Coordinates of C-alpha atoms and ligand atoms in Angstrom, one line a residue:
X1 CA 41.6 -27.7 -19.4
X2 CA 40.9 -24.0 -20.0
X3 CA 37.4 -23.0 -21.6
X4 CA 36.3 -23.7 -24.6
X5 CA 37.9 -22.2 -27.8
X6 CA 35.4 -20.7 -30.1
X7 CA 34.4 -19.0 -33.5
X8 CA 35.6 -16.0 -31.8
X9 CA 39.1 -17.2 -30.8
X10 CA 40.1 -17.7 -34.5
X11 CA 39.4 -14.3 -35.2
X12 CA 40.9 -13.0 -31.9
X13 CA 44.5 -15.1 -33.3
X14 CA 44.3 -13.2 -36.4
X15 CA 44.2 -10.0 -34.8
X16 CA 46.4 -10.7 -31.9
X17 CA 49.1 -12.5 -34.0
X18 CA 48.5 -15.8 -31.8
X19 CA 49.2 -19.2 -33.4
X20 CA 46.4 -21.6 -33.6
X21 CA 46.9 -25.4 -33.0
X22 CA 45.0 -27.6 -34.6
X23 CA 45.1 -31.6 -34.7
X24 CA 42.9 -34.4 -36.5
X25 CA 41.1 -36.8 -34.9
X26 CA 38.8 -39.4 -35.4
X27 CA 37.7 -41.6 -32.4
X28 CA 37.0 -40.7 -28.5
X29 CA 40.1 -41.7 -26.9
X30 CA 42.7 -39.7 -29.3
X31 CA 40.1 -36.9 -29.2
X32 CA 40.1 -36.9 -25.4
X33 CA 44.2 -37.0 -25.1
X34 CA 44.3 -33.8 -27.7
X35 CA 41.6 -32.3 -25.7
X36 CA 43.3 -32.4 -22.5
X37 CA 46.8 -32.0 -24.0
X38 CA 45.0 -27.9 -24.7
X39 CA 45.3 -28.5 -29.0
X40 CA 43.3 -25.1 -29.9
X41 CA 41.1 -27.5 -32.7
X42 CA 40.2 -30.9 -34.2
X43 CA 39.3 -31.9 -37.3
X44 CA 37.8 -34.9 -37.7
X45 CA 39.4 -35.2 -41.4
X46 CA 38.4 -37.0 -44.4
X47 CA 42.2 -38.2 -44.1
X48 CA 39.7 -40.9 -42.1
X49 CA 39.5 -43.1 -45.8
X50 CA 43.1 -43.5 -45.5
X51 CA 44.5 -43.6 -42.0
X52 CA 42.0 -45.4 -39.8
X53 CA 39.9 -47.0 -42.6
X54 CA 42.6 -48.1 -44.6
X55 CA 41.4 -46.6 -48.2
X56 CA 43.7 -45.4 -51.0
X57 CA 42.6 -41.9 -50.7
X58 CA 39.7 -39.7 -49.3
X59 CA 37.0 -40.1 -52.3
X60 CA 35.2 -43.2 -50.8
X61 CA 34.4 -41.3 -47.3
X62 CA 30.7 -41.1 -46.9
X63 CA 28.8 -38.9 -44.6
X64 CA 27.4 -42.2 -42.8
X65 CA 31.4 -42.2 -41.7
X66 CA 32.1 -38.7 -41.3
X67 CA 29.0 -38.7 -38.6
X68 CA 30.1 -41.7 -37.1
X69 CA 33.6 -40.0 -36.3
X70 CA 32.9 -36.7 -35.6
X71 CA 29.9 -38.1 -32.9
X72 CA 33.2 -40.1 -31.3
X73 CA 35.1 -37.1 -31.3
X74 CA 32.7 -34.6 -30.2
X75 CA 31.9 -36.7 -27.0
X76 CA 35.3 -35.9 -26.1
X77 CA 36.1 -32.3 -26.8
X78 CA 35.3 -30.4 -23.6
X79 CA 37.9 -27.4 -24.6
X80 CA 39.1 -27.7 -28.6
X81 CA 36.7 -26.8 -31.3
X82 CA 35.8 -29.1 -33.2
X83 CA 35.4 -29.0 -37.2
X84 CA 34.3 -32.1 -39.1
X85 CA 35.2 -32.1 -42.7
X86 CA 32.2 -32.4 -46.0
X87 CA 33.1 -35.9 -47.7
X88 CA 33.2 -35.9 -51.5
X89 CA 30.5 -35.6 -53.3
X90 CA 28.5 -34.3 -50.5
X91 CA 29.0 -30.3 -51.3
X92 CA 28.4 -30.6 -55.3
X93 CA 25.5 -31.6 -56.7
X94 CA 23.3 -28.6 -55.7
X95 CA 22.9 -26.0 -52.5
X96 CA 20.0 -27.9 -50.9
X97 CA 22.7 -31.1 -50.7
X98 CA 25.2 -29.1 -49.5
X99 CA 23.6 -27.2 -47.0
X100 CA 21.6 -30.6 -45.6
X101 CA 25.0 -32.8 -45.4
X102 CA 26.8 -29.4 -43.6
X103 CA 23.5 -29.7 -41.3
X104 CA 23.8 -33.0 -40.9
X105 CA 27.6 -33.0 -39.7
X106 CA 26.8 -30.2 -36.9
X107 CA 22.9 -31.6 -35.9
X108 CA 24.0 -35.3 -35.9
X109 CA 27.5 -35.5 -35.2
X110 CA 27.8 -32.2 -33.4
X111 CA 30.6 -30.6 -34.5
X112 CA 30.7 -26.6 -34.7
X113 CA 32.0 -26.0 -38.3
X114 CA 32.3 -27.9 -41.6
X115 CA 35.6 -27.9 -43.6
X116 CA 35.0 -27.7 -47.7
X117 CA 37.7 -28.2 -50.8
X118 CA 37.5 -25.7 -53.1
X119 CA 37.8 -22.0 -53.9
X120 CA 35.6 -20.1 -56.9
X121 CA 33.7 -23.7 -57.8
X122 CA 32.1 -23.8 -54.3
X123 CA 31.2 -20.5 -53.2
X124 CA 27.2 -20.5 -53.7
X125 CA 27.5 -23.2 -52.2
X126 CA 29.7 -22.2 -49.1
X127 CA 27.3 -19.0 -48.9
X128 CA 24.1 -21.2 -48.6
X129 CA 25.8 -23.1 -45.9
X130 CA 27.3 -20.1 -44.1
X131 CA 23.5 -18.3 -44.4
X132 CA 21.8 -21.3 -42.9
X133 CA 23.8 -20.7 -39.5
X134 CA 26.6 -23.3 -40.0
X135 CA 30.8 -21.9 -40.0
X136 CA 32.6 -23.1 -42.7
X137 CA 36.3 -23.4 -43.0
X138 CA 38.0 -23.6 -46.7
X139 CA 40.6 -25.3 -48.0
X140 CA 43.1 -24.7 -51.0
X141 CA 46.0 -25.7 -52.2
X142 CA 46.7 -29.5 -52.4
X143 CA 42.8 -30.3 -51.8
X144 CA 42.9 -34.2 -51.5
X145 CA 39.4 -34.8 -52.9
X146 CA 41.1 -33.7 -56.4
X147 CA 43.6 -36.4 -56.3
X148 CA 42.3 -38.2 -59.3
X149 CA 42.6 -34.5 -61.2
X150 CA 45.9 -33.5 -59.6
X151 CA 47.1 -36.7 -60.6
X152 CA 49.1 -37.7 -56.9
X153 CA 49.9 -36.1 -54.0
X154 CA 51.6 -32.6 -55.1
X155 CA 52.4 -29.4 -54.1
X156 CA 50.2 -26.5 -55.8
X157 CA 50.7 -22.7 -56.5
X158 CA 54.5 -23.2 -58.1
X159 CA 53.5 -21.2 -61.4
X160 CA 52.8 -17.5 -61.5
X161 CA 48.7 -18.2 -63.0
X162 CA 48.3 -21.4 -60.4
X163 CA 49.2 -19.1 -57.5
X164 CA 47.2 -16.3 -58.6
X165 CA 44.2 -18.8 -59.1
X166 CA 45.0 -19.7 -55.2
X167 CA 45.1 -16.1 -54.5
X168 CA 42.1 -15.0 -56.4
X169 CA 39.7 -18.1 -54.5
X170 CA 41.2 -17.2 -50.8
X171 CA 39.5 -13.9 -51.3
X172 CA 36.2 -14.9 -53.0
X173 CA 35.9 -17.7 -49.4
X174 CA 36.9 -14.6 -47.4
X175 CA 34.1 -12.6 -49.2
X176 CA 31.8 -15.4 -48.8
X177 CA 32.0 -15.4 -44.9
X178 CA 34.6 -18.6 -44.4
X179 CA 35.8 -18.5 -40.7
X180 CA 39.5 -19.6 -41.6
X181 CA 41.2 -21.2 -44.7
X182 CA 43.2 -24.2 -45.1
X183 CA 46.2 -24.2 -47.2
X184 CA 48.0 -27.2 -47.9
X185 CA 50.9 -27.6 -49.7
X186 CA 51.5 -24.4 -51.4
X187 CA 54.8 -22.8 -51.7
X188 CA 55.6 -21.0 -48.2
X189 CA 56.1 -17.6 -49.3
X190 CA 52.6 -18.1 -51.5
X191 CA 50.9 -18.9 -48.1
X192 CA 52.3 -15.8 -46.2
X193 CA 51.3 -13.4 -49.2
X194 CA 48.0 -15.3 -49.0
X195 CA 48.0 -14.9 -45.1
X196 CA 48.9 -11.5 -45.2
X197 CA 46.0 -10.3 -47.4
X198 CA 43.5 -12.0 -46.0
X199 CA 41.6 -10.9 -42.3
X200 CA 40.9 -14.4 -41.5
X201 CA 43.4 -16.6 -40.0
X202 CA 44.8 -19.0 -42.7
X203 CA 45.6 -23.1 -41.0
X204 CA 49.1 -24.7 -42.6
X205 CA 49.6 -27.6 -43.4
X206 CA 52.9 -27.8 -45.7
X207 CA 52.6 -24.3 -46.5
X208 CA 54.9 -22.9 -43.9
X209 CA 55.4 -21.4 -40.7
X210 CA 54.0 -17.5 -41.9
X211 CA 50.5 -18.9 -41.6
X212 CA 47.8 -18.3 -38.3
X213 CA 48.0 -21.8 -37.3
X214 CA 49.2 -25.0 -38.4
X215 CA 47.6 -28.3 -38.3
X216 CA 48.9 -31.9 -38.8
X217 CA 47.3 -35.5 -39.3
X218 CA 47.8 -37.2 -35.7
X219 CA 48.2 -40.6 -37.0
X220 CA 51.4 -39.1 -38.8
X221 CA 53.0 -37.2 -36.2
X222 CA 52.2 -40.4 -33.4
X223 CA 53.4 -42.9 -36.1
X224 CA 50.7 -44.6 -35.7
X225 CA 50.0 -44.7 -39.6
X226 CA 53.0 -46.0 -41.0
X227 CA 52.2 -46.4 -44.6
X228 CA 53.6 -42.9 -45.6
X229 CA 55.8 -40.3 -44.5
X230 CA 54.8 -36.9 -45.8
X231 CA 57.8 -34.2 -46.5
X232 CA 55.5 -31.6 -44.5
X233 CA 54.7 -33.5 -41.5
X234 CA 56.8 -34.4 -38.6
X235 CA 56.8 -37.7 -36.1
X236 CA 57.0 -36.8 -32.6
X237 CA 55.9 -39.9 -31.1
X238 CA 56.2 -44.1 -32.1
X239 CA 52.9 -44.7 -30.3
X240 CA 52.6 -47.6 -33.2
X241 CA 56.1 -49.0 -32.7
X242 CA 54.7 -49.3 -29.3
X243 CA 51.7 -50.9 -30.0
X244 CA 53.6 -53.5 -32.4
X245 CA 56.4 -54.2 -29.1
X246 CA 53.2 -54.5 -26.8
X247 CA 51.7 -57.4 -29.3
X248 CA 55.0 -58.9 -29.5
X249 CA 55.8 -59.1 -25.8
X250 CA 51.8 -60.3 -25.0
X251 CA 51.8 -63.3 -28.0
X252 CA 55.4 -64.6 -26.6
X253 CA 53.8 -64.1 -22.6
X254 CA 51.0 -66.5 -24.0
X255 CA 52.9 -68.7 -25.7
X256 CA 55.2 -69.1 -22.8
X257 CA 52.7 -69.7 -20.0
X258 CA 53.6 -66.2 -18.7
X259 CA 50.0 -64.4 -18.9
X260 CA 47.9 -64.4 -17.4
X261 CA 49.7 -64.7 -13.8
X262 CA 47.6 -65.2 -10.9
X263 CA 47.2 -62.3 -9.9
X264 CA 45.3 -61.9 -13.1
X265 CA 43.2 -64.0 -12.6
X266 CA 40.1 -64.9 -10.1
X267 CA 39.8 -67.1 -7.2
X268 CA 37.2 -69.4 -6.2
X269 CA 36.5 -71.0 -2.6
X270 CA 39.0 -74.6 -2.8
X271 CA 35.4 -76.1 -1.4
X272 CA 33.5 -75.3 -4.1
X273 CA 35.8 -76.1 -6.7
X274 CA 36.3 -79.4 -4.7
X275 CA 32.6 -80.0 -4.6
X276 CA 32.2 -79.2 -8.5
X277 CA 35.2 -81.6 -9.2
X278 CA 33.2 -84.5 -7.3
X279 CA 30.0 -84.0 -9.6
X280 CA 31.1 -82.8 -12.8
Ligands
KIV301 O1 41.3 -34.6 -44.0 C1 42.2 -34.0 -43.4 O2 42.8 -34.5 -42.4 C2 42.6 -32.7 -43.8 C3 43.8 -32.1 -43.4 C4 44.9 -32.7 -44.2 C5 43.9 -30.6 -43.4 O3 41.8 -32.1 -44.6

């Protein structure tokens, strides 16, 4: 694969008008197919509580998991940039928390950036983390942490004061130094007003194509998470209809007598086995 993609790349998109491709991630093998595959960016997602560790949402991710996953992942990523998202709970309690958990991702599980919920609420504590050396990426919108205030999955921004609010905390992150913004789930003409004020790039996902980049959950678009389908997503793949046809075929094989053949399986000298039958 090319070089790596950088910092520098995201602001480079922005100005060129280049889309950015961005993927999540969570474990060293998918990380090493989107690698290779040339996706710009993974995130190693908080989406982790729900599609690889089977939770209702993302508030029970702890950093003990988020460093497990991004580790896995950053072993892999020779060329995409890697951004490993702040768990709940790990960016509120004070600046001193936030800025140890955001050092903690990058000097522990590597990654080069931290991902963060929030707009006007956070950005103290996005500066601390930004002034100790460590890139951070927003995200507004639908910001999943808030499920339990949103009250379910729903798109944001409909009404003339929510979409201002959105407007009004894509600026203050910008001010504060974020590298790029998330925007999920906001009306698509909201994101490319957003997207159009700001200098940084702004990453889609359900807010339309008139944003820098997009990004997608990769368990959704591989249906390999098959407990939801989201309106904004799209499956390109049945990787876990294939998975379910492989366990099929293998448990009739074994019940059948048909694996393993002999050519899976290992020989021994006949005079040994001979020899071993007399005495045992
Ligand atoms: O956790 C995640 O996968 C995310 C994406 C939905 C942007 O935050």
């Amino acid at each position: 694969m090319s070089e790596k993609f950088t910092i520098a790349d995201f602001k480079k998109a922005r100005s060129e008008g280049r889309k950015i491709t961005m993927l999540t991630a969570y474990d060293y093998p998918t990380a090493k197919i989107l690698d290779e595959a040339g996706v710009d960016s993974i995130l190693v997602g908080d989406s982790l509580g729900m599609v690889v560790l089977g939770y209702e949402d993302t508030v029970k991710v702890t950093m003990e998991d988020m460093i497990h996953h991004i580790k896995a992942v950053c072993r892999a990523a020779k060329h995409s940039y890697v951004v490993g998202d702040m768990p709940f709970l790990s960016y509120h309690i004070g600046k001193y928390e936030s800025v140890r958990n955001a050092g903690r991702l990058m000097s522990e599980g590597g990654c080069s950036a931290v991902k963060m919920e929030g707009g006007k609420s956070i950005v103290e504590d996005v500066k601390a983390i930004i002034s100790a050396g460590i890139p951070v990426m927003g995200h507004l919108g639908y910001t999943p942490q808030s499920i339990n205030l949103f009250g379910g999955h729903k798109a944001q921004g409909k009404s003339i004061e929510k979409a201002q609010e959105i407007i009004n905390d894509a600026l203050e992150l910008q001010e504060a130094g974020v590298f790029a913004i998330v925007l999920e789930c906001i009306p698509y003409k909201l994101a490319a007003l957003i997207t159009e004020k700001l200098d940084i790039p702004t990453i889609s996902i359900g807010a339309g194509p008139h944003c820098t980049g997009q990004v997608l959950v990769t368990p959704d678009i591989t249906g390999m998470f098959r407990g939801i389908e989201r309106k904004h997503s799209k499956k390109y793949a049945d990787v876990g209809g294939m998975i379910e046809y492989s366990a099929k075929e293998y448990i009739r094989e074994v019940n059948e007598g048909i694996f393993p053949a002999e050519k899976n399986s290992f020989i021994i000298d006949e005079e040994i086995i001979e020899q071993l039958k007399k005495t045992n």
